[in-house]
DNA sequence: ACGGCTTTGTGTACGCCGTACACAATGCTA
DNA sequence: TAGCATTGTGTACGGCGTACACAAAGCCGT
């Protein structure tokens, strides 16, 4: 709600504009919204400020978003895509030579690690992605260059499926397992970003993150 | 941020007042703030609305709270007390005849169960208690009638200590264990109250809650 | 080429919010 | 009882989301 790590304070070019039409206002507003979310979380996504940054009068926003809420949803969706990209990048680092069981375990850890890192490196986006009542969990992310079109939640499900295929997770434990794993990292992310673990050193953060993933792996 | 279970919509008596002095404005504002938080979470704790309910002009609040933020902190503190009371009530139900190990395990579950129940039955207060950067985690709650003065986090610590004493949890795993356990229930509470598990039946909620506590117990 | 329709940005306005500052009513203490 | 400290009031400011009427620009069929 208040203190976020400053991610990028580069003052955006005051976007003078000679044409009456903006050209790509929707995108500009969304981008401004993302910046605001990065710097201050969902509450910082303020319609009037976004329009200011786009160099446009407040009401112009309503030609592209029916309300502040819809802008926020668009930002949220972008944040989820960003997280999905990070997860896929982390998944790509899983060693190929390992046994199926080890590879599956490593995949799950990759998902968890990416999630926790994202929460700490992009706190504002993270909270924007998740501190909003979720109406669209199941939907895939519109696939774009460089990602599979699967959202973070689906990626977690994939990892759990692999765990079952590899014989690590008994099939009867599979249903609902994503919610257990998700709960754990979600909660730790809160503690790390706005809870009592806020002031831990980066090493301590990593350590508790790994320990949490141990707990999940063992207890799932 | 938007939809909370309506807890009590009883229209408060429009508080006419003949005296210039209110008498107990601070308490009235706090109570109004608690009602607002119950019904709508932290964002619904609106200074002007609280003063309206107290039958007083907006600025009067500033004689008792330096800002909206301070009122919110007071509400948050009340919410934490309420949760602590629930935890202690649940702890009191742990059977006395059991072995130390079983009693310790049951205590931990009692803490977790109370937490999850509170999140679902008092969603607004729950979010007010925890969706706010926490400046005061370590501090005990001012002891009042009927509670021990220990806050929810300390109660969790106590339960873990008992687990160590009973030989269930190896002592070397004790440090930091509260954060693992807390993460898990915290995360599940989010999923249950504003995440994809929002629409589960009450039985399903209980089931996943128990499963999560199993995971914690096994993986700690 | 041009008239009209659609799209997109502007101007003005309303009612909320938090809060600052000067002022008035009250209660408390010397 | 006089004066002071406390507590509530009145007025005001700037910021917010957003509704509504209007204006500029693009687009399309003739």
CSV table of N, CA, C and O (backbone and C1' of nucleotides) in Angstrom, one decimal, chain B residues 20-21 46-48 52 58-59 62-63 67-68, chain C residues 16-27:
chain,number,residue,atom,x,y,z
B,20,UNK,N,-22.3,19.5,22.8
B,20,UNK,CA,-21.2,19.9,21.9
B,20,UNK,C,-20.1,18.8,21.9
B,20,UNK,O,-19.7,18.4,20.9
B,21,UNK,N,-19.7,18.5,23.1
B,21,UNK,CA,-18.8,17.4,23.2
B,21,UNK,C,-19.4,16.1,22.9
B,21,UNK,O,-20.6,15.8,23.3
B,46,UNK,N,-13.1,4.8,5.6
B,46,UNK,CA,-13.0,6.2,5.0
B,46,UNK,C,-13.3,7.1,6.2
B,46,UNK,O,-14.4,7.1,6.8
B,47,UNK,N,-12.4,8.0,6.4
B,47,UNK,CA,-12.5,9.0,7.5
B,47,UNK,C,-13.9,9.7,7.5
B,47,UNK,O,-14.6,9.7,8.6
B,48,UNK,N,-14.3,10.2,6.4
B,48,UNK,CA,-15.5,11.0,6.4
B,48,UNK,C,-16.7,10.2,6.8
B,48,UNK,O,-17.6,10.7,7.4
B,52,UNK,N,-19.2,10.6,9.9
B,52,UNK,CA,-20.7,10.7,9.6
B,52,UNK,C,-21.4,9.7,10.6
B,52,UNK,O,-22.4,10.1,11.3
B,58,UNK,N,-16.4,16.1,9.7
B,58,UNK,CA,-15.2,15.3,9.3
B,58,UNK,C,-13.9,15.7,10.1
B,58,UNK,O,-13.2,14.8,10.5
B,59,UNK,N,-13.7,16.9,10.2
B,59,UNK,CA,-12.4,17.3,10.9
B,59,UNK,C,-12.3,16.9,12.3
B,59,UNK,O,-11.2,16.9,12.9
B,62,UNK,N,-9.7,14.5,13.5
B,62,UNK,CA,-8.3,14.8,13.6
B,62,UNK,C,-7.9,15.1,15.0
B,62,UNK,O,-6.7,15.2,15.3
B,63,UNK,N,-8.8,15.3,15.9
B,63,UNK,CA,-8.5,15.4,17.3
B,63,UNK,C,-8.1,14.1,17.9
B,63,UNK,O,-7.5,14.0,19.0
B,67,UNK,N,-4.4,11.0,11.1
B,67,UNK,CA,-4.7,10.8,9.7
B,67,UNK,C,-5.6,9.6,9.5
B,67,UNK,O,-5.7,8.8,10.4
B,68,UNK,N,-6.1,9.4,8.3
B,68,UNK,CA,-6.8,8.2,8.0
B,68,UNK,C,-6.0,7.0,8.3
B,68,UNK,O,-6.5,6.0,8.8
C,16,DC,P,-21.7,13.0,-2.5
C,16,DC,O5',-20.7,11.8,-2.4
C,16,DC,C5',-19.6,11.9,-1.5
C,16,DC,C4',-18.4,11.3,-2.2
C,16,DC,C3',-17.2,11.4,-1.2
C,16,DC,O3',-17.3,10.2,-0.4
C,16,DC,C1',-16.6,12.2,-3.4
C,17,DC,P,-16.9,10.4,1.1
C,17,DC,O5',-15.3,10.6,1.0
C,17,DC,C5',-14.5,9.5,0.3
C,17,DC,C4',-13.1,10.1,0.1
C,17,DC,C3',-12.4,10.6,1.3
C,17,DC,O3',-11.8,9.6,1.9
C,17,DC,C1',-12.1,12.0,-0.7
C,18,DG,P,-11.4,9.8,3.4
C,18,DG,O5',-10.1,10.8,3.3
C,18,DG,C5',-8.9,10.2,2.8
C,18,DG,C4',-7.8,11.2,2.8
C,18,DG,C3',-7.4,11.8,4.1
C,18,DG,O3',-6.0,11.9,4.1
C,18,DG,C1',-8.1,13.6,2.8
C,19,DT,P,-5.2,12.2,5.5
C,19,DT,O5',-5.3,13.8,5.5
C,19,DT,C5',-4.6,14.6,4.6
C,19,DT,C4',-4.9,16.0,4.7
C,19,DT,C3',-4.7,16.6,6.2
C,19,DT,O3',-3.9,17.7,6.0
C,19,DT,C1',-6.7,17.3,5.2
C,20,DA,P,-2.8,18.0,7.2
C,20,DA,O5',-2.6,19.6,7.0
C,20,DA,C5',-2.4,20.1,5.8
C,20,DA,C4',-3.0,21.6,5.8
C,20,DA,C3',-2.8,22.3,7.1
C,20,DA,O3',-2.3,23.6,6.9
C,20,DA,C1',-5.1,22.3,6.6
C,21,DC,P,-1.6,24.5,8.1
C,21,DC,O5',-2.7,25.6,8.4
C,21,DC,C5',-3.4,26.2,7.3
C,21,DC,C4',-4.6,27.1,7.9
C,21,DC,C3',-4.3,27.6,9.3
C,21,DC,O3',-4.5,29.0,9.4
C,21,DC,C1',-6.4,26.5,9.2
C,22,DA,P,-4.1,29.8,10.7
C,22,DA,O5',-5.5,30.5,11.0
C,22,DA,C5',-6.3,31.0,9.9
C,22,DA,C4',-7.8,31.1,10.4
C,22,DA,C3',-8.0,31.8,11.7
C,22,DA,O3',-9.1,32.6,11.7
C,22,DA,C1',-8.9,29.7,11.8
C,23,DC,P,-9.6,33.6,12.9
C,23,DC,O5',-10.7,32.7,13.6
C,23,DC,C5',-11.9,32.5,12.8
C,23,DC,C4',-12.9,31.6,13.6
C,23,DC,C3',-13.2,32.1,15.0
C,23,DC,O3',-14.6,32.2,15.2
C,23,DC,C1',-12.6,29.8,15.1
C,24,DA,P,-15.3,32.9,16.5
C,24,DA,O5',-16.1,31.7,17.1
C,24,DA,C5',-16.9,30.9,16.3
C,24,DA,C4',-17.4,29.7,17.1
C,24,DA,C3',-17.9,30.1,18.5
C,24,DA,O3',-19.0,29.3,18.8
C,24,DA,C1',-16.2,28.5,18.7
C,25,DA,P,-20.1,29.8,19.9
C,25,DA,O5',-20.1,28.5,20.9
C,25,DA,C5',-20.5,27.3,20.4
C,25,DA,C4',-19.9,26.2,21.2
C,25,DA,C3',-20.3,26.2,22.7
C,25,DA,O3',-21.1,25.0,23.0
C,25,DA,C1',-18.0,25.9,22.4
C,26,DT,P,-21.8,24.9,24.3
C,26,DT,O5',-20.8,24.2,25.3
C,26,DT,C5',-20.2,23.0,24.8
C,26,DT,C4',-19.0,22.7,25.6
C,26,DT,C3',-19.1,22.6,27.1
C,26,DT,O3',-19.2,21.2,27.4
C,26,DT,C1',-17.0,23.5,26.4
C,27,DG,P,-19.4,20.7,28.8
C,27,DG,O5',-17.8,20.6,29.3
C,27,DG,C5',-17.0,19.5,29.0
C,27,DG,C4',-15.7,19.6,29.8
C,27,DG,C3',-16.0,19.6,31.3
C,27,DG,O3',-15.3,18.5,31.8
C,27,DG,C1',-14.6,21.5,30.6
